[in-house]
PDB file of C-alpha atoms in Angstrom:
ATOM      1  CA  MET A   1     -42.325 -35.530 -40.060  1.00 87.00           C
ATOM      2  CA  LYS A   2     -38.763 -36.444 -40.338  1.00 91.00           C
ATOM      3  CA  VAL A   3     -35.338 -34.427 -41.309  1.00 92.00           C
ATOM      4  CA  GLU A   4     -32.072 -35.878 -42.144  1.00 92.00           C
ATOM      5  CA  LEU A   5     -29.043 -33.600 -43.083  1.00 93.00           C
ATOM      6  CA  LEU A   6     -27.259 -34.785 -46.535  1.00 92.00           C
ATOM      7  CA  GLU A   7     -24.897 -31.631 -46.881  1.00 91.00           C
ATOM      8  CA  LEU A   8     -24.155 -28.490 -44.737  1.00 93.00           C
ATOM      9  CA  LYS A   9     -22.049 -25.877 -46.205  1.00 90.00           C
ATOM     10  CA  GLU A  10     -21.584 -22.015 -45.471  1.00 89.00           C
ATOM     11  CA  ASN A  11     -23.750 -21.391 -48.348  1.00 90.00           C
ATOM     12  CA  ARG A  12     -25.855 -24.329 -49.027  1.00 92.00           C
ATOM     13  CA  VAL A  13     -27.750 -26.906 -47.486  1.00 94.00           C
ATOM     14  CA  ARG A  14     -29.431 -30.182 -48.730  1.00 94.00           C
ATOM     15  CA  PHE A  15     -31.710 -32.315 -46.660  1.00 94.00           C
ATOM     16  CA  LEU A  16     -34.213 -35.091 -46.753  1.00 94.00           C
ATOM     17  CA  LEU A  17     -37.787 -34.280 -45.604  1.00 93.00           C
ATOM     18  CA  LYS A  18     -39.676 -37.253 -44.862  1.00 93.00           C
ATOM     19  CA  GLY A  19     -43.621 -37.541 -44.421  1.00 93.00           C
ATOM     20  CA  VAL A  20     -44.613 -34.277 -45.789  1.00 93.00           C
ATOM     21  CA  SER A  21     -46.683 -33.022 -48.843  1.00 93.00           C
ATOM     22  CA  ALA A  22     -45.589 -31.064 -51.715  1.00 93.00           C
ATOM     23  CA  ALA A  23     -47.304 -28.171 -50.707  1.00 93.00           C
ATOM     24  CA  PHE A  24     -45.363 -27.917 -47.483  1.00 92.00           C
ATOM     25  CA  ALA A  25     -41.857 -28.837 -49.134  1.00 93.00           C
ATOM     26  CA  ASN A  26     -42.842 -26.053 -51.799  1.00 94.00           C
ATOM     27  CA  GLY A  27     -43.806 -23.585 -49.003  1.00 93.00           C
ATOM     28  CA  ILE A  28     -40.058 -23.810 -47.714  1.00 93.00           C
ATOM     29  CA  ARG A  29     -38.510 -23.391 -51.150  1.00 94.00           C
ATOM     30  CA  ARG A  30     -40.742 -20.385 -51.368  1.00 93.00           C
ATOM     31  CA  ALA A  31     -40.228 -18.720 -48.180  1.00 94.00           C
ATOM     32  CA  ALA A  32     -36.482 -19.157 -48.441  1.00 93.00           C
ATOM     33  CA  LEU A  33     -36.391 -17.425 -52.097  1.00 92.00           C
ATOM     34  CA  ALA A  34     -38.810 -14.518 -50.853  1.00 91.00           C
ATOM     35  CA  GLU A  35     -39.378 -14.104 -47.311  1.00 91.00           C
ATOM     36  CA  VAL A  36     -35.756 -14.070 -45.832  1.00 92.00           C
ATOM     37  CA  PRO A  37     -34.875 -10.587 -44.586  1.00 91.00           C
ATOM     38  CA  ASN A  38     -31.497  -9.329 -45.418  1.00 91.00           C
ATOM     39  CA  LEU A  39     -29.441  -6.300 -46.149  1.00 93.00           C
ATOM     40  CA  ALA A  40     -29.071  -4.483 -49.379  1.00 94.00           C
ATOM     41  CA  ILE A  41     -28.588  -1.125 -50.270  1.00 94.00           C
ATOM     42  CA  ASP A  42     -31.609   0.755 -50.657  1.00 93.00           C
ATOM     43  CA  GLU A  43     -31.163   4.514 -51.563  1.00 93.00           C
ATOM     44  CA  ILE A  44     -28.033   6.397 -52.294  1.00 95.00           C
ATOM     45  CA  ALA A  45     -26.844   9.963 -53.477  1.00 95.00           C
ATOM     46  CA  LEU A  46     -24.390  10.455 -55.924  1.00 95.00           C
ATOM     47  CA  TYR A  47     -22.001  13.614 -55.261  1.00 95.00           C
ATOM     48  CA  ASP A  48     -19.845  12.590 -57.949  1.00 93.00           C
ATOM     49  CA  ASN A  49     -19.845  10.243 -60.801  1.00 93.00           C
ATOM     50  CA  THR A  50     -17.584  11.062 -63.789  1.00 92.00           C
ATOM     51  CA  SER A  51     -16.904   7.277 -64.679  1.00 91.00           C
ATOM     52  CA  VAL A  52     -18.207   5.855 -67.888  1.00 90.00           C
ATOM     53  CA  LEU A  53     -21.063   4.349 -66.386  1.00 91.00           C
ATOM     54  CA  PHE A  54     -24.420   5.977 -65.528  1.00 92.00           C
ATOM     55  CA  ASP A  55     -25.572   6.919 -62.178  1.00 93.00           C
ATOM     56  CA  GLU A  56     -28.472   4.416 -62.605  1.00 94.00           C
ATOM     57  CA  GLN A  57     -26.548   1.519 -63.575  1.00 93.00           C
ATOM     58  CA  LEU A  58     -23.751   2.326 -60.696  1.00 94.00           C
ATOM     59  CA  ALA A  59     -26.655   2.394 -58.465  1.00 95.00           C
ATOM     60  CA  LEU A  60     -27.964  -0.843 -59.708  1.00 94.00           C
ATOM     61  CA  ARG A  61     -24.588  -2.535 -59.057  1.00 94.00           C
ATOM     62  CA  LEU A  62     -24.470  -1.401 -55.535  1.00 94.00           C
ATOM     63  CA  GLY A  63     -27.811  -2.900 -54.942  1.00 94.00           C
ATOM     64  CA  LEU A  64     -26.927  -6.116 -56.095  1.00 94.00           C
ATOM     65  CA  VAL A  65     -23.720  -6.322 -53.960  1.00 94.00           C
ATOM     66  CA  PRO A  66     -24.830  -8.921 -50.921  1.00 94.00           C
ATOM     67  CA  ILE A  67     -24.388  -7.296 -47.639  1.00 94.00           C
ATOM     68  CA  THR A  68     -23.615  -9.357 -44.289  1.00 92.00           C
ATOM     69  CA  ALA A  69     -23.730  -8.175 -40.566  1.00 91.00           C
ATOM     70  CA  GLU A  70     -22.375 -10.304 -37.802  1.00 88.00           C
ATOM     71  CA  ASP A  71     -25.925 -10.210 -36.041  1.00 85.00           C
ATOM     72  CA  PRO A  72     -28.498  -9.401 -38.324  1.00 82.00           C
ATOM     73  CA  SER A  73     -31.264  -9.744 -35.997  1.00 84.00           C
ATOM     74  CA  VAL A  74     -30.384  -6.493 -34.269  1.00 87.00           C
ATOM     75  CA  PHE A  75     -31.604  -4.477 -37.287  1.00 89.00           C
ATOM     76  CA  SER A  76     -35.296  -4.432 -38.316  1.00 89.00           C
ATOM     77  CA  LEU A  77     -37.265  -3.861 -41.228  1.00 89.00           C
ATOM     78  CA  PRO A  78     -37.981  -0.349 -41.945  1.00 88.00           C
ATOM     79  CA  GLU A  79     -42.099  -0.597 -41.689  1.00 87.00           C
ATOM     80  CA  GLU A  80     -41.418  -2.514 -38.437  1.00 87.00           C
ATOM     81  CA  CYS A  81     -38.798  -0.316 -36.634  1.00 86.00           C
ATOM     82  CA  GLN A  82     -39.637   1.632 -33.590  1.00 87.00           C
ATOM     83  CA  CYS A  83     -39.078   4.578 -35.854  1.00 86.00           C
ATOM     84  CA  GLY A  84     -41.836   4.075 -37.699  1.00 81.00           C
ATOM     85  CA  GLY A  85     -40.107   4.095 -41.106  1.00 76.00           C
ATOM     86  CA  ALA A  86     -38.524   7.559 -40.884  1.00 83.00           C
ATOM     87  CA  GLY A  87     -34.965   6.099 -40.479  1.00 82.00           C
ATOM     88  CA  CYS A  88     -32.893   5.501 -37.668  1.00 87.00           C
ATOM     89  CA  PRO A  89     -29.686   3.297 -36.810  1.00 85.00           C
ATOM     90  CA  GLY A  90     -31.986   0.342 -35.980  1.00 85.00           C
ATOM     91  CA  CYS A  91     -33.314   0.266 -39.815  1.00 88.00           C
ATOM     92  CA  ARG A  92     -30.608   2.077 -41.569  1.00 91.00           C
ATOM     93  CA  LEU A  93     -27.182   1.562 -42.559  1.00 92.00           C
ATOM     94  CA  ASP A  94     -24.862   4.397 -44.061  1.00 94.00           C
ATOM     95  CA  PHE A  95     -22.229   3.782 -46.070  1.00 95.00           C
ATOM     96  CA  MET A  96     -19.753   5.887 -48.265  1.00 95.00           C
ATOM     97  CA  VAL A  97     -17.692   4.948 -51.607  1.00 95.00           C
ATOM     98  CA  THR A  98     -15.278   7.732 -52.346  1.00 95.00           C
ATOM     99  CA  VAL A  99     -12.686   6.320 -54.917  1.00 95.00           C
ATOM    100  CA  GLU A 100     -10.543   8.475 -57.424  1.00 93.00           C
ATOM    101  CA  GLY A 101      -9.403   7.190 -60.443  1.00 80.00           C
ATOM    102  CA  PRO A 102      -7.301   5.469 -62.122  1.00 90.00           C
ATOM    103  CA  GLY A 103      -7.905   2.116 -60.920  1.00 91.00           C
ATOM    104  CA  MET A 104     -11.187  -0.194 -60.161  1.00 92.00           C
ATOM    105  CA  VAL A 105     -13.897   0.439 -57.502  1.00 94.00           C
ATOM    106  CA  TYR A 106     -14.763  -2.805 -55.590  1.00 94.00           C
ATOM    107  CA  SER A 107     -17.258  -4.047 -53.168  1.00 94.00           C
ATOM    108  CA  ARG A 108     -14.565  -3.595 -50.257  1.00 93.00           C
ATOM    109  CA  ASP A 109     -14.562   0.410 -51.246  1.00 94.00           C
ATOM    110  CA  ILE A 110     -18.092   0.392 -49.730  1.00 94.00           C
ATOM    111  CA  LYS A 111     -17.329   1.570 -46.077  1.00 94.00           C
ATOM    112  CA  PHE A 112     -20.109   1.043 -43.291  1.00 94.00           C
ATOM    113  CA  THR A 113     -20.043   3.246 -40.372  1.00 93.00           C
ATOM    114  CA  ASP A 114     -21.187   0.141 -38.661  1.00 90.00           C
ATOM    115  CA  PRO A 115     -18.076  -1.947 -38.136  1.00 90.00           C
ATOM    116  CA  SER A 116     -20.031  -5.172 -38.043  1.00 91.00           C
ATOM    117  CA  VAL A 117     -21.580  -4.597 -41.296  1.00 93.00           C
ATOM    118  CA  ARG A 118     -19.510  -5.123 -44.755  1.00 92.00           C
ATOM    119  CA  PRO A 119     -20.000  -6.543 -48.234  1.00 94.00           C
ATOM    120  CA  VAL A 120     -19.749 -10.698 -48.478  1.00 93.00           C
ATOM    121  CA  VAL A 121     -17.488 -10.611 -51.380  1.00 92.00           C
ATOM    122  CA  ASP A 122     -14.815  -8.016 -51.261  1.00 92.00           C
ATOM    123  CA  THR A 123     -13.928  -8.371 -54.940  1.00 93.00           C
ATOM    124  CA  ILE A 124     -16.967  -7.537 -57.146  1.00 94.00           C
ATOM    125  CA  PRO A 125     -15.823  -4.963 -59.364  1.00 94.00           C
ATOM    126  CA  LEU A 126     -18.315  -2.120 -59.611  1.00 94.00           C
ATOM    127  CA  VAL A 127     -16.936   0.361 -62.032  1.00 93.00           C
ATOM    128  CA  VAL A 128     -13.342   0.799 -63.707  1.00 92.00           C
ATOM    129  CA  LEU A 129     -12.290   4.635 -63.281  1.00 92.00           C
ATOM    130  CA  GLY A 130      -9.988   6.348 -65.751  1.00 88.00           C
ATOM    131  CA  GLU A 131      -7.436   9.178 -65.000  1.00 89.00           C
ATOM    132  CA  GLY A 132      -9.184  11.902 -63.129  1.00 90.00           C
ATOM    133  CA  GLU A 133     -12.388  10.138 -62.641  1.00 92.00           C
ATOM    134  CA  LYS A 134     -14.124  10.245 -59.431  1.00 94.00           C
ATOM    135  CA  VAL A 135     -17.008   8.482 -57.726  1.00 95.00           C
ATOM    136  CA  VAL A 136     -18.172   9.981 -54.357  1.00 96.00           C
ATOM    137  CA  ILE A 137     -21.579   8.094 -53.257  1.00 96.00           C
ATOM    138  CA  GLU A 138     -23.394   8.289 -49.653  1.00 95.00           C
ATOM    139  CA  GLY A 139     -26.246   6.222 -49.086  1.00 95.00           C
ATOM    140  CA  TYR A 140     -27.889   3.763 -46.779  1.00 94.00           C
ATOM    141  CA  ALA A 141     -28.706  -0.407 -46.458  1.00 94.00           C
ATOM    142  CA  THR A 142     -31.806  -1.784 -45.238  1.00 93.00           C
ATOM    143  CA  LEU A 143     -33.279  -5.133 -44.137  1.00 92.00           C
ATOM    144  CA  GLY A 144     -35.850  -6.194 -46.843  1.00 92.00           C
ATOM    145  CA  VAL A 145     -37.495  -9.376 -48.062  1.00 92.00           C
ATOM    146  CA  ALA A 146     -37.055 -10.709 -52.049  1.00 91.00           C
ATOM    147  CA  ARG A 147     -40.973  -9.994 -52.405  1.00 90.00           C
ATOM    148  CA  SER A 148     -40.490  -6.484 -52.782  1.00 91.00           C
ATOM    149  CA  HIS A 149     -37.090  -6.137 -54.686  1.00 91.00           C
ATOM    150  CA  ALA A 150     -34.877  -8.769 -56.177  1.00 89.00           C
ATOM    151  CA  LYS A 151     -31.860  -7.466 -54.364  1.00 91.00           C
ATOM    152  CA  TRP A 152     -33.093  -8.667 -51.096  1.00 92.00           C
ATOM    153  CA  ASN A 153     -32.665 -12.228 -52.366  1.00 90.00           C
ATOM    154  CA  ALA A 154     -30.487 -14.049 -49.765  1.00 89.00           C
ATOM    155  CA  GLY A 155     -32.042 -17.730 -51.250  1.00 89.00           C
ATOM    156  CA  THR A 156     -30.598 -17.646 -54.773  1.00 89.00           C
ATOM    157  CA  LEU A 157     -31.044 -21.250 -55.870  1.00 89.00           C
ATOM    158  CA  CYS A 158     -33.695 -23.469 -54.086  1.00 91.00           C
ATOM    159  CA  GLY A 159     -35.408 -26.254 -55.193  1.00 92.00           C
ATOM    160  CA  TYR A 160     -36.887 -29.577 -54.128  1.00 94.00           C
ATOM    161  CA  LYS A 161     -37.581 -33.043 -55.934  1.00 93.00           C
ATOM    162  CA  ASN A 162     -39.166 -36.242 -54.895  1.00 94.00           C
ATOM    163  CA  LEU A 163     -36.606 -38.771 -53.344  1.00 93.00           C
ATOM    164  CA  PRO A 164     -35.990 -41.110 -56.292  1.00 93.00           C
ATOM    165  CA  LYS A 165     -36.391 -45.165 -55.611  1.00 92.00           C
ATOM    166  CA  ILE A 166     -34.573 -47.065 -58.010  1.00 91.00           C
ATOM    167  CA  GLU A 167     -35.033 -50.895 -58.378  1.00 90.00           C
ATOM    168  CA  ILE A 168     -33.363 -53.312 -60.205  1.00 88.00           C
ATOM    169  CA  GLY A 169     -35.590 -56.475 -60.631  1.00 87.00           C
ATOM    170  CA  PRO A 170     -34.644 -60.191 -60.758  1.00 87.00           C
ATOM    171  CA  GLU A 171     -34.971 -59.925 -64.782  1.00 86.00           C
ATOM    172  CA  CYS A 172     -31.880 -58.223 -64.943  1.00 86.00           C
ATOM    173  CA  ASN A 173     -29.481 -59.553 -67.406  1.00 85.00           C
ATOM    174  CA  GLY A 174     -26.489 -57.195 -66.947  1.00 81.00           C
ATOM    175  CA  CYS A 175     -26.725 -55.850 -70.410  1.00 84.00           C
ATOM    176  CA  GLY A 176     -25.288 -52.215 -69.404  1.00 84.00           C
ATOM    177  CA  LYS A 177     -27.450 -50.476 -71.666  1.00 87.00           C
ATOM    178  CA  CYS A 178     -29.033 -48.411 -68.790  1.00 88.00           C
ATOM    179  CA  ILE A 179     -25.572 -47.195 -67.678  1.00 89.00           C
ATOM    180  CA  ALA A 180     -24.995 -46.191 -71.020  1.00 88.00           C
ATOM    181  CA  GLU A 181     -28.080 -43.990 -70.745  1.00 88.00           C
ATOM    182  CA  CYS A 182     -27.802 -42.532 -67.633  1.00 89.00           C
ATOM    183  CA  ALA A 183     -26.682 -38.895 -67.631  1.00 89.00           C
ATOM    184  CA  ARG A 184     -26.080 -38.459 -63.972  1.00 89.00           C
ATOM    185  CA  ASN A 185     -23.762 -41.805 -64.269  1.00 88.00           C
ATOM    186  CA  ILE A 186     -24.993 -43.336 -61.186  1.00 89.00           C
ATOM    187  CA  LEU A 187     -25.406 -46.700 -62.380  1.00 89.00           C
ATOM    188  CA  VAL A 188     -22.491 -49.333 -62.312  1.00 89.00           C
ATOM    189  CA  LEU A 189     -22.143 -52.845 -63.370  1.00 88.00           C
ATOM    190  CA  GLU A 190     -21.247 -55.359 -60.504  1.00 85.00           C
ATOM    191  CA  ALA A 191     -21.069 -59.058 -60.585  1.00 80.00           C
ATOM    192  CA  GLU A 192     -23.257 -59.242 -63.683  1.00 81.00           C
ATOM    193  CA  ARG A 193     -26.174 -56.998 -61.925  1.00 83.00           C
ATOM    194  CA  ILE A 194     -26.792 -53.041 -62.079  1.00 86.00           C
ATOM    195  CA  LYS A 195     -25.895 -51.639 -58.934  1.00 87.00           C
ATOM    196  CA  VAL A 196     -27.047 -47.998 -58.260  1.00 88.00           C
ATOM    197  CA  THR A 197     -23.873 -45.813 -56.354  1.00 89.00           C
ATOM    198  CA  ASP A 198     -25.794 -42.768 -55.305  1.00 88.00           C
ATOM    199  CA  PRO A 199     -29.854 -43.034 -55.904  1.00 88.00           C
ATOM    200  CA  LEU A 200     -29.948 -39.030 -54.455  1.00 90.00           C
ATOM    201  CA  ASN A 201     -28.196 -37.924 -57.560  1.00 90.00           C
ATOM    202  CA  CYS A 202     -30.898 -39.329 -59.784  1.00 91.00           C
ATOM    203  CA  SER A 203     -33.131 -36.838 -61.707  1.00 90.00           C
ATOM    204  CA  LEU A 204     -35.958 -38.932 -62.263  1.00 91.00           C
ATOM    205  CA  CYS A 205     -35.597 -38.510 -66.050  1.00 91.00           C
ATOM    206  CA  LYS A 206     -36.449 -42.675 -66.270  1.00 90.00           C
ATOM    207  CA  LEU A 207     -34.260 -42.815 -69.548  1.00 91.00           C
ATOM    208  CA  CYS A 208     -32.530 -46.050 -68.076  1.00 90.00           C
ATOM    209  CA  VAL A 209     -36.141 -47.443 -67.743  1.00 90.00           C
ATOM    210  CA  ARG A 210     -36.888 -46.687 -71.521  1.00 90.00           C
ATOM    211  CA  ALA A 211     -33.427 -48.384 -72.220  1.00 89.00           C
ATOM    212  CA  CYS A 212     -34.086 -51.353 -70.537  1.00 88.00           C
ATOM    213  CA  GLU A 213     -35.432 -54.051 -72.346  1.00 88.00           C
ATOM    214  CA  THR A 214     -36.233 -57.056 -69.833  1.00 88.00           C
ATOM    215  CA  GLY A 215     -38.095 -54.273 -67.824  1.00 86.00           C
ATOM    216  CA  ALA A 216     -35.976 -54.809 -65.004  1.00 88.00           C
ATOM    217  CA  VAL A 217     -35.156 -51.330 -63.816  1.00 89.00           C
ATOM    218  CA  LYS A 218     -38.154 -49.464 -62.096  1.00 90.00           C
ATOM    219  CA  VAL A 219     -37.548 -45.711 -61.076  1.00 91.00           C
ATOM    220  CA  GLU A 220     -40.302 -44.168 -58.855  1.00 92.00           C
ATOM    221  CA  PRO A 221     -40.863 -40.716 -56.942  1.00 93.00           C
ATOM    222  CA  VAL A 222     -41.153 -41.339 -53.175  1.00 92.00           C
ATOM    223  CA  LEU A 223     -44.227 -39.096 -52.572  1.00 92.00           C
ATOM    224  CA  ASP A 224     -44.084 -37.984 -49.303  1.00 91.00           C
ATOM    225  CA  CYS A 225     -40.143 -37.567 -49.243  1.00 93.00           C
ATOM    226  CA  PHE A 226     -38.262 -34.678 -50.455  1.00 94.00           C
ATOM    227  CA  VAL A 227     -34.876 -33.927 -51.230  1.00 94.00           C
ATOM    228  CA  LEU A 228     -34.595 -29.928 -50.309  1.00 94.00           C
ATOM    229  CA  SER A 229     -31.509 -28.001 -51.688  1.00 93.00           C
ATOM    230  CA  ILE A 230     -31.301 -24.305 -50.185  1.00 93.00           C
ATOM    231  CA  GLU A 231     -28.491 -21.841 -51.461  1.00 92.00           C
ATOM    232  CA  GLY A 232     -27.561 -18.582 -50.697  1.00 91.00           C
ATOM    233  CA  ASP A 233     -25.744 -15.798 -51.972  1.00 89.00           C
ATOM    234  CA  GLY A 234     -23.784 -15.808 -48.511  1.00 88.00           C
ATOM    235  CA  SER A 235     -25.378 -12.677 -46.804  1.00 90.00           C
ATOM    236  CA  VAL A 236     -27.527 -15.255 -44.569  1.00 90.00           C
ATOM    237  CA  LYS A 237     -26.015 -18.527 -43.573  1.00 90.00           C
ATOM    238  CA  ALA A 238     -28.042 -21.383 -45.535  1.00 91.00           C
ATOM    239  CA  ARG A 239     -28.560 -22.884 -41.988  1.00 90.00           C
ATOM    240  CA  ASP A 240     -30.460 -19.653 -40.735  1.00 91.00           C
ATOM    241  CA  MET A 241     -32.146 -19.373 -44.091  1.00 92.00           C
ATOM    242  CA  VAL A 242     -33.881 -22.470 -43.766  1.00 92.00           C
ATOM    243  CA  TRP A 243     -34.821 -21.655 -39.976  1.00 93.00           C
ATOM    244  CA  MET A 244     -35.917 -18.091 -40.765  1.00 92.00           C
ATOM    245  CA  ALA A 245     -37.957 -19.428 -43.774  1.00 93.00           C
ATOM    246  CA  THR A 246     -39.979 -21.680 -41.238  1.00 93.00           C
ATOM    247  CA  SER A 247     -40.293 -19.377 -38.774  1.00 94.00           C
ATOM    248  CA  GLU A 248     -41.975 -17.172 -41.270  1.00 92.00           C
ATOM    249  CA  ILE A 249     -44.097 -19.867 -42.231  1.00 93.00           C
ATOM    250  CA  ARG A 250     -45.196 -20.561 -38.749  1.00 94.00           C
ATOM    251  CA  LYS A 251     -45.611 -16.794 -38.388  1.00 94.00           C
ATOM    252  CA  ARG A 252     -48.210 -16.715 -40.973  1.00 93.00           C
ATOM    253  CA  ALA A 253     -50.040 -19.995 -40.001  1.00 94.00           C
ATOM    254  CA  GLU A 254     -50.359 -18.429 -36.261  1.00 96.00           C
ATOM    255  CA  TYR A 255     -51.814 -15.104 -38.041  1.00 95.00           C
ATOM    256  CA  LEU A 256     -53.970 -17.416 -40.203  1.00 95.00           C
ATOM    257  CA  GLY A 257     -55.236 -19.207 -37.150  1.00 95.00           C
ATOM    258  CA  ASN A 258     -55.872 -16.251 -35.039  1.00 96.00           C
ATOM    259  CA  TRP A 259     -57.826 -14.553 -37.715  1.00 95.00           C
ATOM    260  CA  LEU A 260     -59.770 -17.200 -38.456  1.00 95.00           C
ATOM    261  CA  ALA A 261     -60.757 -17.671 -34.662  1.00 95.00           C
ATOM    262  CA  GLU A 262     -62.320 -14.708 -34.552  1.00 93.00           C
ATOM    263  CA  PHE A 263     -65.051 -15.977 -36.829  1.00 90.00           C
ATOM    264  CA  ALA A 264     -65.646 -18.778 -34.502  1.00 79.00           C
TER     265      ALA A 264
ATOM    266  CA  MET B   1     -18.504  -4.211 -66.758  1.00 88.00           C
ATOM    267  CA  ILE B   2     -19.373  -7.751 -65.747  1.00 92.00           C
ATOM    268  CA  PRO B   3     -22.815  -8.334 -64.145  1.00 94.00           C
ATOM    269  CA  VAL B   4     -22.815  -8.506 -60.358  1.00 94.00           C
ATOM    270  CA  ARG B   5     -25.008 -11.518 -60.202  1.00 93.00           C
ATOM    271  CA  CYS B   6     -25.853 -14.605 -62.488  1.00 93.00           C
ATOM    272  CA  PHE B   7     -29.071 -13.451 -64.635  1.00 92.00           C
ATOM    273  CA  SER B   8     -30.663 -17.040 -63.916  1.00 91.00           C
ATOM    274  CA  CYS B   9     -30.005 -17.923 -60.106  1.00 89.00           C
ATOM    275  CA  GLY B  10     -28.735 -15.011 -58.696  1.00 89.00           C
ATOM    276  CA  THR B  11     -25.536 -16.085 -57.175  1.00 91.00           C
ATOM    277  CA  VAL B  12     -22.871 -13.727 -57.395  1.00 92.00           C
ATOM    278  CA  ILE B  13     -20.297 -14.305 -59.921  1.00 93.00           C
ATOM    279  CA  SER B  14     -18.760 -11.093 -60.466  1.00 94.00           C
ATOM    280  CA  GLY B  15     -16.355 -11.594 -57.510  1.00 92.00           C
ATOM    281  CA  VAL B  16     -14.299 -14.202 -59.727  1.00 94.00           C
ATOM    282  CA  TRP B  17     -14.365 -12.328 -62.608  1.00 93.00           C
ATOM    283  CA  GLU B  18     -10.656 -10.636 -62.634  1.00 93.00           C
ATOM    284  CA  GLU B  19      -9.040 -13.779 -61.538  1.00 94.00           C
ATOM    285  CA  TYR B  20     -11.076 -15.766 -64.446  1.00 94.00           C
ATOM    286  CA  ARG B  21      -9.810 -13.154 -66.650  1.00 93.00           C
ATOM    287  CA  GLU B  22      -5.861 -13.423 -65.900  1.00 94.00           C
ATOM    288  CA  ARG B  23      -6.067 -17.037 -65.603  1.00 94.00           C
ATOM    289  CA  ILE B  24      -7.785 -18.083 -69.016  1.00 93.00           C
ATOM    290  CA  LYS B  25      -4.645 -16.348 -70.990  1.00 94.00           C
ATOM    291  CA  SER B  26      -2.829 -19.639 -69.773  1.00 94.00           C
ATOM    292  CA  GLU B  27      -5.337 -22.247 -68.823  1.00 94.00           C
ATOM    293  CA  PRO B  28      -8.366 -23.694 -70.679  1.00 94.00           C
ATOM    294  CA  PRO B  29     -11.317 -21.520 -69.398  1.00 93.00           C
ATOM    295  CA  GLY B  30     -13.684 -24.725 -68.383  1.00 93.00           C
ATOM    296  CA  LYS B  31     -10.969 -25.862 -65.902  1.00 94.00           C
ATOM    297  CA  VAL B  32     -10.580 -22.544 -64.187  1.00 95.00           C
ATOM    298  CA  LEU B  33     -14.387 -22.219 -63.894  1.00 95.00           C
ATOM    299  CA  ASP B  34     -14.585 -25.587 -62.160  1.00 94.00           C
ATOM    300  CA  GLU B  35     -11.587 -24.457 -59.857  1.00 94.00           C
ATOM    301  CA  LEU B  36     -13.308 -21.064 -59.033  1.00 93.00           C
ATOM    302  CA  GLY B  37     -16.434 -23.051 -58.023  1.00 90.00           C
ATOM    303  CA  VAL B  38     -18.869 -21.790 -60.798  1.00 92.00           C
ATOM    304  CA  GLU B  39     -20.654 -24.908 -61.274  1.00 89.00           C
ATOM    305  CA  ARG B  40     -23.861 -24.414 -62.823  1.00 91.00           C
ATOM    306  CA  PHE B  41     -23.867 -23.478 -66.559  1.00 93.00           C
ATOM    307  CA  CYS B  42     -26.241 -20.421 -66.357  1.00 94.00           C
ATOM    308  CA  CYS B  43     -23.232 -19.083 -64.093  1.00 94.00           C
ATOM    309  CA  ARG B  44     -20.683 -20.449 -66.258  1.00 94.00           C
ATOM    310  CA  ARG B  45     -22.109 -18.628 -69.335  1.00 95.00           C
ATOM    311  CA  MET B  46     -22.013 -15.368 -67.552  1.00 94.00           C
ATOM    312  CA  LEU B  47     -18.413 -15.287 -67.615  1.00 94.00           C
ATOM    313  CA  LEU B  48     -17.491 -17.222 -70.752  1.00 94.00           C
ATOM    314  CA  SER B  49     -19.694 -15.180 -72.904  1.00 94.00           C
ATOM    315  CA  HIS B  50     -18.900 -11.760 -71.022  1.00 94.00           C
ATOM    316  CA  VAL B  51     -17.344  -9.063 -73.329  1.00 92.00           C
ATOM    317  CA  GLU B  52     -15.542  -6.134 -71.413  1.00 90.00           C
ATOM    318  CA  ILE B  53     -16.274  -2.701 -73.303  1.00 89.00           C
ATOM    319  CA  VAL B  54     -15.916   0.022 -70.848  1.00 86.00           C
ATOM    320  CA  ASP B  55     -12.526   0.720 -71.814  1.00 83.00           C
ATOM    321  CA  THR B  56     -13.865   1.231 -75.532  1.00 87.00           C
ATOM    322  CA  LEU B  57     -16.466   3.276 -74.297  1.00 84.00           C
ATOM    323  CA  ARG B  58     -14.314   5.683 -72.221  1.00 83.00           C
ATOM    324  CA  ARG B  59     -12.589   7.046 -75.631  1.00 83.00           C
ATOM    325  CA  TYR B  60     -15.976   8.615 -76.134  1.00 84.00           C
ATOM    326  CA  GLN B  61     -16.646  10.046 -73.015  1.00 74.00           C
TER     327      GLN B  61
END
């Protein structure tokens, strides 16, 4: 297996995975989507809510706010915590929201008792308050995985495709029909010949193959090579997310191995 | 109120809502969305098609 990094940003990573099966690439995608633990507001107590939104709507909006910690590894999942899920500083992060109108309640108004924990985006409008309206909310955030609720979705858009292989044969007469057909604009005409500028951007739609009258254009997926694109909501860095997803797969594979060994 | 995340992909789009709402008064929405980094059409429709009704609702509180 070979890995080649294509793009690395805070929230997005794209890399090439060579010599693996589609099941393996899909495993990473699924683990990044559903198994990466991150923080989200779990339970709240509303002491006062005279805003236009119902309590439930406000609770939903709070839950969807992505929350990040400087070092998320110090916290543990409630079911794995040493307190046994009863609630301790290791698995519960208390917060308060106290805002009086008129004005907008933003995600930055969520004040955690732990100074290293904060919402990823400060400017999410939670609710707009009119004259004399007020919200007083207390609650806690916990670690969780997206398998149990979408609010813990650290990986937002994760996908993969086969590496496209585009070949231009000697039959090419430079008519340029494939250039007009390509939706991603990756083909150019250079000295009477078609040239591919960015094969990674190809969506394997094969419109160019259909447009070519001489049959010179060939587009094939490389079956054991994948372009993985992992994007997150900012609560976990994309780089860490791939790492956490793969460690989760490894943990499960080890568990399965040990379990099967009992029968051997 | 603008939904916190995009319905389809889950990206947080509400963080740019207020800036978007101010800027479309003088600029074309497509250009503003590009500059705010809202690139996919699932996220773009969240902002483009949103109608704010909380202020209307308040009258009937």
